[in-house]
Short mmCIF file of C-alpha atoms in Angstrom, two decimals:
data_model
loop_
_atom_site.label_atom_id
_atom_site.label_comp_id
_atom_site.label_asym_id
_atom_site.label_seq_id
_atom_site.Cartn_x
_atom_site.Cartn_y
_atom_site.Cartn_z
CA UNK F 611 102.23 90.45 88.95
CA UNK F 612 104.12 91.52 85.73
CA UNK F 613 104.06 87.50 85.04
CA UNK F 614 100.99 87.62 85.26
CA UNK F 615 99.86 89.95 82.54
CA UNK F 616 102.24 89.00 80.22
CA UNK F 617 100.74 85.65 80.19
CA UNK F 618 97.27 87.14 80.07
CA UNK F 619 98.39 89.38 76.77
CA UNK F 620 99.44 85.70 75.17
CA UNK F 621 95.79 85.07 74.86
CA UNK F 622 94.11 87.68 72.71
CA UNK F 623 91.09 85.71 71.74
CA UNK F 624 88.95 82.43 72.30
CA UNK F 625 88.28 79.67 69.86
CA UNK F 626 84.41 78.42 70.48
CA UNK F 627 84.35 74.59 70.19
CA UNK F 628 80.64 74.09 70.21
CA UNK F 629 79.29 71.58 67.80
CA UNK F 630 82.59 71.30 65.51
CA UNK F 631 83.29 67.57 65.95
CA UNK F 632 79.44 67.60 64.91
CA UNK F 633 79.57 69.03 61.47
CA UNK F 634 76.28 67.35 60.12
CA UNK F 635 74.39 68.82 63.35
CA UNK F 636 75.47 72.20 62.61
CA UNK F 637 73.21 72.75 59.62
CA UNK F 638 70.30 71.16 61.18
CA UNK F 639 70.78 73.39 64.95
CA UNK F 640 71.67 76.41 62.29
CA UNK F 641 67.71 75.98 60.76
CA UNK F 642 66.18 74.95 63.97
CA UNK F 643 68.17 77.90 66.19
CA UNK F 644 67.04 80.69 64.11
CA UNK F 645 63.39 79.63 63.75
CA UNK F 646 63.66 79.43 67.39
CA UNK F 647 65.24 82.84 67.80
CA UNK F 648 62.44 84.36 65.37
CA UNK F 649 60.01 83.05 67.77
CA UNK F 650 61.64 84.31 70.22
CA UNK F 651 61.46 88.13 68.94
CA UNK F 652 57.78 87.70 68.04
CA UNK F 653 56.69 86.21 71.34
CA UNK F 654 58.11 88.61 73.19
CA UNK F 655 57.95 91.72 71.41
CA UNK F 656 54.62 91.01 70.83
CA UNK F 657 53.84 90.76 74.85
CA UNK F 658 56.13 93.64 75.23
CA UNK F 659 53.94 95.96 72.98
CA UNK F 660 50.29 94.91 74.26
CA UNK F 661 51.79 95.37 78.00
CA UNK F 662 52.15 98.54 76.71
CA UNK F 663 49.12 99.53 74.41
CA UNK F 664 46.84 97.68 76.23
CA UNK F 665 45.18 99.88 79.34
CA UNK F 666 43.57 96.56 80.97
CA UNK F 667 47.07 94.98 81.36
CA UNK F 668 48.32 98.26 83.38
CA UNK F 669 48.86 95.78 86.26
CA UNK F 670 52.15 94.89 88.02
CA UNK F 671 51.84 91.26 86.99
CA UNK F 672 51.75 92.68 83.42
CA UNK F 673 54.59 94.99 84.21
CA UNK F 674 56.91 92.36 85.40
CA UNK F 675 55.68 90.12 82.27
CA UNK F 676 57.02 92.63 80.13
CA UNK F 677 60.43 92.84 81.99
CA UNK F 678 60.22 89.12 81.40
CA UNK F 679 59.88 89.20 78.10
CA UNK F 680 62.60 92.35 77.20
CA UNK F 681 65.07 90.12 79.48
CA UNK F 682 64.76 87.11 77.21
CA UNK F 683 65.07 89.31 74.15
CA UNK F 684 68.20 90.69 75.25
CA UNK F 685 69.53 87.14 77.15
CA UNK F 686 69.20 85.36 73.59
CA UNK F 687 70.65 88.56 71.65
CA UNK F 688 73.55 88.11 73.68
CA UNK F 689 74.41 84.53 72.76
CA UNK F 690 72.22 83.27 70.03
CA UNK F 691 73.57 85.74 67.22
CA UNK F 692 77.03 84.13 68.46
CA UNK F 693 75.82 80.80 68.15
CA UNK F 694 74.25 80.80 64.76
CA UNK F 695 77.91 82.36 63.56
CA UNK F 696 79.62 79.79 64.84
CA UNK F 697 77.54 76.73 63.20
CA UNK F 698 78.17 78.60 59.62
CA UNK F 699 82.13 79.68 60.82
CA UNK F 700 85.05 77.14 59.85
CA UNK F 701 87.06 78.71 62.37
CA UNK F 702 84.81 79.88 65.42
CA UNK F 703 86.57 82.61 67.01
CA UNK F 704 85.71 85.64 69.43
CA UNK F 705 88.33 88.14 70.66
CA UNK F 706 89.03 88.93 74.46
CA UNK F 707 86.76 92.02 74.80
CA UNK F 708 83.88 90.50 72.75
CA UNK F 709 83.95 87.47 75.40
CA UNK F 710 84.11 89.33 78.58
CA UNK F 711 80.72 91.73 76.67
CA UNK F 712 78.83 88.43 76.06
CA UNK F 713 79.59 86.78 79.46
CA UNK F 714 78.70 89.99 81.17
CA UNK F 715 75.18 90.04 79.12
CA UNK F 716 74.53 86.30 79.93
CA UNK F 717 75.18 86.50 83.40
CA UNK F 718 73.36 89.73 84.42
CA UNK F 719 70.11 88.49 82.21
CA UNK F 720 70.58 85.21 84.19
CA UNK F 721 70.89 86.59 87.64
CA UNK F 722 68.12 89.50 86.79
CA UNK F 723 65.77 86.36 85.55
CA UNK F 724 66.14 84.18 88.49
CA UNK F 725 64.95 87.59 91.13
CA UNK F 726 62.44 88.63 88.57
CA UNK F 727 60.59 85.27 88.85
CA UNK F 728 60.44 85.29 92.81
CA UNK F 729 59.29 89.25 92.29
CA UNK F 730 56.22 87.73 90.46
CA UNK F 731 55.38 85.00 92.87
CA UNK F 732 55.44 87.10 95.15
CA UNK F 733 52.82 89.34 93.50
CA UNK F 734 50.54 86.40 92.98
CA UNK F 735 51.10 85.82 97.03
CA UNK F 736 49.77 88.88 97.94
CA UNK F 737 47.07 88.73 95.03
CA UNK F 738 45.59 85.24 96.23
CA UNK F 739 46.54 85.67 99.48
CA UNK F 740 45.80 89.28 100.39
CA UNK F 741 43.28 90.34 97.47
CA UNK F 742 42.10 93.29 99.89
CA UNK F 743 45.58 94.70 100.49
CA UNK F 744 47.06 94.00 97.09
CA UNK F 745 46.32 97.66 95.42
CA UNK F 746 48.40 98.54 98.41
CA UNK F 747 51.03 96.64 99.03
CA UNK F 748 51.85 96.57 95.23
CA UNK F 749 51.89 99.83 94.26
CA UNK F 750 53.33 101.40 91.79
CA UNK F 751 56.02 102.69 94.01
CA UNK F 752 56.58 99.01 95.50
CA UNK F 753 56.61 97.43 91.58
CA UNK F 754 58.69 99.53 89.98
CA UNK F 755 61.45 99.72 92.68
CA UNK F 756 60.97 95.82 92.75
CA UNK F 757 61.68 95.45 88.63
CA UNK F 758 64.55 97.95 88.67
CA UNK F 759 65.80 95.87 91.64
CA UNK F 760 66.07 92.86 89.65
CA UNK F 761 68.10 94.59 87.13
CA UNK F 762 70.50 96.26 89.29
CA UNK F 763 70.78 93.10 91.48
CA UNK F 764 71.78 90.65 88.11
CA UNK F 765 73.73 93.65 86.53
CA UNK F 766 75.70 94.04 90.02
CA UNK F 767 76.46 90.53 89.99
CA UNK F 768 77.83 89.59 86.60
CA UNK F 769 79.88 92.78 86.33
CA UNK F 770 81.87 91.38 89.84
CA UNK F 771 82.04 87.61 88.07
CA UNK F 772 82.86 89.41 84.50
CA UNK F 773 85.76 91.08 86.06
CA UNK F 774 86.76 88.50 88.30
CA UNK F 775 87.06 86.08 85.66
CA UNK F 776 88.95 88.54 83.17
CA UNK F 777 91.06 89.41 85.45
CA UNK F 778 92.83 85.91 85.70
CA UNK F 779 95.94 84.79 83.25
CA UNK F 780 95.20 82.80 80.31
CA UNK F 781 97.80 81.25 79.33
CA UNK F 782 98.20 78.14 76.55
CA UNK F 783 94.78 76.47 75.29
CA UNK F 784 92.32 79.19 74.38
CA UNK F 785 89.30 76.73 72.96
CA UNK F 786 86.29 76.46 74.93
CA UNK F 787 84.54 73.71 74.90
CA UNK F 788 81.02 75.76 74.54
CA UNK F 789 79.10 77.72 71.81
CA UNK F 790 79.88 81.02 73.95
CA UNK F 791 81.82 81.85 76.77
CA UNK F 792 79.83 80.84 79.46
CA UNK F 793 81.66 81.23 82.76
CA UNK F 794 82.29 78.32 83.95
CA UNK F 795 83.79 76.86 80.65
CA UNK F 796 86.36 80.36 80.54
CA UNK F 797 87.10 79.55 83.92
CA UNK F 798 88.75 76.35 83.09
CA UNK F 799 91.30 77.95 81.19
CA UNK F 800 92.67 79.78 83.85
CA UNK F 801 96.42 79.37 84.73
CA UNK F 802 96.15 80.94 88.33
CA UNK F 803 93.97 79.90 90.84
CA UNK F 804 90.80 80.17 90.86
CA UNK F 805 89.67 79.76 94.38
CA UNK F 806 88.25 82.89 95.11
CA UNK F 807 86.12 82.85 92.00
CA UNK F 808 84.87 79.58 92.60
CA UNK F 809 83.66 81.19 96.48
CA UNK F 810 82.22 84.00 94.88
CA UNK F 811 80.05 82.24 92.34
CA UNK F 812 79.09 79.78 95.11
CA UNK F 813 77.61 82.93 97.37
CA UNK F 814 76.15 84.16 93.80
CA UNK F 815 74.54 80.89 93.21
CA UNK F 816 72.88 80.83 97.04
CA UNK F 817 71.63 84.47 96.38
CA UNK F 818 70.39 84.43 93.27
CA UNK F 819 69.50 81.08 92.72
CA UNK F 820 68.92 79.79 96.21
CA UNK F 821 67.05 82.47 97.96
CA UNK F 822 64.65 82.64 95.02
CA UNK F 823 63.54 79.24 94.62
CA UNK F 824 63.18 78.79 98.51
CA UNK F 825 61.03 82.30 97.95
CA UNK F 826 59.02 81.34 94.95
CA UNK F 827 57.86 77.41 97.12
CA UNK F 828 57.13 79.39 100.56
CA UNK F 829 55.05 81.46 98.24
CA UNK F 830 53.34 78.73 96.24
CA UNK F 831 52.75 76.81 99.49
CA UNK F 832 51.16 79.59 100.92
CA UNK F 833 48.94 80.30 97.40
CA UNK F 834 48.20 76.43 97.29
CA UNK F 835 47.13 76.34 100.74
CA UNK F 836 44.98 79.60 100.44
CA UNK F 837 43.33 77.96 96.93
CA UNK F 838 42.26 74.73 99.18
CA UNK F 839 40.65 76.82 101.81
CA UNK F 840 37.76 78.39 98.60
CA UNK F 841 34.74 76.45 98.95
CA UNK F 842 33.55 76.67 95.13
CA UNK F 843 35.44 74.56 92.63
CA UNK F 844 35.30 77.34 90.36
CA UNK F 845 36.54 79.64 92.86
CA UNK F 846 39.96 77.36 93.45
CA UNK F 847 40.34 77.10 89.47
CA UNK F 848 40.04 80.90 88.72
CA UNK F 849 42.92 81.19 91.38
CA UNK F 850 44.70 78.71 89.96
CA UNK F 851 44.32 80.34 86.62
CA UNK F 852 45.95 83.51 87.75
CA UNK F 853 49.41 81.81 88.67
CA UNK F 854 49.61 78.77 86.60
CA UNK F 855 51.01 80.19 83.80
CA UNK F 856 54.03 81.83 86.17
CA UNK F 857 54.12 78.07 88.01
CA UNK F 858 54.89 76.97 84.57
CA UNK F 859 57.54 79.45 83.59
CA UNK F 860 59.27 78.93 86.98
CA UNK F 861 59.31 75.04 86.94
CA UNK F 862 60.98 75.00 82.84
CA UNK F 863 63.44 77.52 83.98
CA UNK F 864 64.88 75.55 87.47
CA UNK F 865 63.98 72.70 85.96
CA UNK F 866 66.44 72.74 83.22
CA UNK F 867 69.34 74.74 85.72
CA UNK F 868 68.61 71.92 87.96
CA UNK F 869 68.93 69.08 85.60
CA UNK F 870 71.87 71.09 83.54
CA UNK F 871 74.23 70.98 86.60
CA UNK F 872 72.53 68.51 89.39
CA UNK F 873 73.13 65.36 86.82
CA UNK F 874 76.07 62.69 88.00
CA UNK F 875 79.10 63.25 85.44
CA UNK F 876 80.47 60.21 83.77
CA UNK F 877 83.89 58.53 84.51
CA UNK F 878 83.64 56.25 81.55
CA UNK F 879 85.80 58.05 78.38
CA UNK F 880 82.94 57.22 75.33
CA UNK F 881 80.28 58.21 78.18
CA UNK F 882 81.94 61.60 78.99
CA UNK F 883 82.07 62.37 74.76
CA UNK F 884 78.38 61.93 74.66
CA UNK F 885 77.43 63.63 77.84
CA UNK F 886 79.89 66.76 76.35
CA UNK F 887 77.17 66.78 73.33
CA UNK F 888 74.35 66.02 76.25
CA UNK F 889 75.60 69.05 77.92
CA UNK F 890 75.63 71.40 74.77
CA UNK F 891 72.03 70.45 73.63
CA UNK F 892 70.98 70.83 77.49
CA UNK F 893 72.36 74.46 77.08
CA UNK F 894 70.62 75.59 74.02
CA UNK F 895 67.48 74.03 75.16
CA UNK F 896 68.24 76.75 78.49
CA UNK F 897 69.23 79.16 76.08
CA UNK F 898 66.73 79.21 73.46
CA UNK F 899 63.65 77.01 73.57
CA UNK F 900 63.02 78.26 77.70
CA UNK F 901 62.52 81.91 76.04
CA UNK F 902 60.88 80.72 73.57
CA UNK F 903 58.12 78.94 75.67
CA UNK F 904 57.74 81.82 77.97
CA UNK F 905 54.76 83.41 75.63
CA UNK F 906 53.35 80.86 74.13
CA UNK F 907 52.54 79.82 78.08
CA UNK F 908 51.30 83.04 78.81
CA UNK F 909 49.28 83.67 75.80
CA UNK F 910 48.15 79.80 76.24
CA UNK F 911 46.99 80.20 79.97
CA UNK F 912 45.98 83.79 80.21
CA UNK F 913 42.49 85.29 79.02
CA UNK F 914 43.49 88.59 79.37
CA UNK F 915 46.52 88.22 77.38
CA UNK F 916 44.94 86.31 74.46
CA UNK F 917 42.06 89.42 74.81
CA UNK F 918 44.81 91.91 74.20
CA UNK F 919 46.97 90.07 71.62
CA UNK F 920 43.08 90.00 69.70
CA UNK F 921 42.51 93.72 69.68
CA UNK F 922 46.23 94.51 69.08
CA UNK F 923 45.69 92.21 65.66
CA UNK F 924 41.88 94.29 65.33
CA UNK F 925 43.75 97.46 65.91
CA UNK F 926 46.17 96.83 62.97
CA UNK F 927 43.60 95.36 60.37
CA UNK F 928 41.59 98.75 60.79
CA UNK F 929 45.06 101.01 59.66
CA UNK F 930 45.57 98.85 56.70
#
């Protein structure tokens, strides 16, 4: 045990590879990273603030967009500020406790995100599905309890990964090969074994990613199948309307996970260097552009949003 800690002390910071063998991409990501991270802040503070001011968006589809949005503020505070330091940096380092803060932050807005989307399919099930009973079934008291949920459940989990992982010895190479330290990357410079964090992500992975996604398709089965049974074609497209933009959100946000970690690794040497840069594009694109996109699609495919952002813009040419 006293081995153990002594070799953990040896290690009192990380070195953050990310793009340094890339030194002509770092000023071009630098430009293109911030824009993106500008957007970012706009997009979503801008939903976050008409979710607010605007009394016709006092719904709990609205309320969990604004969680949305707030999560993806804080998810790309936690890394992106990191990431745009590194690009301008020589030497990209980031002590102990600053690594275990930002892997915490990732992780919980990760975990939170992945329940938070199967919260709001399953408000658009009951709203397609069970118009009549919606007011009841979500309630204020069932929304609320249902966003705060989300948070406690994602804020549960990367606290037990967090300290699971900075628990371990770290002994010898300190670089990571990753513009922050996501999890997995930390993990492999472990000098203990790491077993029982490996079982314990795997259970996180079934329960937060998993159970979600098989929750989110039972739900759009069920909406799809109750769209097909309206006789009017206008009737199935203004229920369509209502969840598309959510069906959109949900498919960029798997769909990058899934692509991110489902792809076959390669055994050839050159192959490997370029799917290492393949990998850390992938990431950013998960990182930064999937926030990004999450209110231009919602301000592209909803009415009522595009109605509110209007009169918010009204509402501040009248005060100056």
């Amino acid at each position: 045990m006293e081995s153990n800690n002594q070799t953990s002390s040896l290690v009192s910071g990380f070195i953050l590879l990310g793009l340094s063998a890339h030194p002509k991409l770092e000023k071009t990501f630098f430009v293109l990273i911030l824009l993106m991270y500008l957007v970012i802040l706009l997009g979503n503070g801008v939903l976050i603030l008409v979710t607010i001011l605007d009394s016709h968006l006092h719904t709990p589809m609205y309320f969990f967009l604004g969680n949305l949005s707030f999560l993806d503020i804080c998810y790309t505070t936690s890394s992106v500020p990191l990431i745009l330091d590194s690009f301008l940096t020589p030497r990209k380092t980031i002590s102990f406790s600053g690594c275990a803060v930002q892997m915490f932050l990732s992780f919980a807005m990760g975990a939170t995100e992945c329940v938070l989307l199967s919260m709001m399919a399953f408000d658009r099930y009951v709203a397609i599905c069970n118009p009549l009973r919606y007011p009841v079934v979500m309630s204020k008291a069932a929304y609320v309890p249902m966003a705060a949920g989300s948070w406690a459940g994602g804020i549960t989990a990367s606290m037990v990964q967090t300290s699971l992982a900075m628990k371990l010895p770290f002994c010898g190479d300190n670089v990571i090969n990753h513009f922050t330290c996501e999890i997995l990357a930390v993990l492999k410079l472990a000098c203990a074994d790491i077993s029982i964090n490996v079982i314990s992500m795997g259970v996180t992975n079934i329960i937060f990613l998993g159970i979600p996604v098989i929750f989110i398709s039972f739900s759009y089965v069920f909406i799809l199948v109750t769209i097909l049974r309206i006789p009017s074609a206008e009737g199935r497209k203004k229920a369509f309307s209502t969840c598309s933009a959510h069906l959109t959100v949900v498919i960029v946000f798997y769909g990058t996970i899934l692509f991110m970690y489902g792809k076959p690794k390669s055994k050839d040497p050159l192959g490997a260097d370029k799917q290492d840069l393949a990998d850390k594009l992938i990431s950013l694109f998960y990182g930064v552009v999937t926030p990004m996109l999450n209110p231009i699609i919602y301000s592209l495919r909803n009415k009522d949003v595009r109605a509110a952002v209007r009169n918010l813009v009204v509402l501040k040419k009248s005060f100056t």
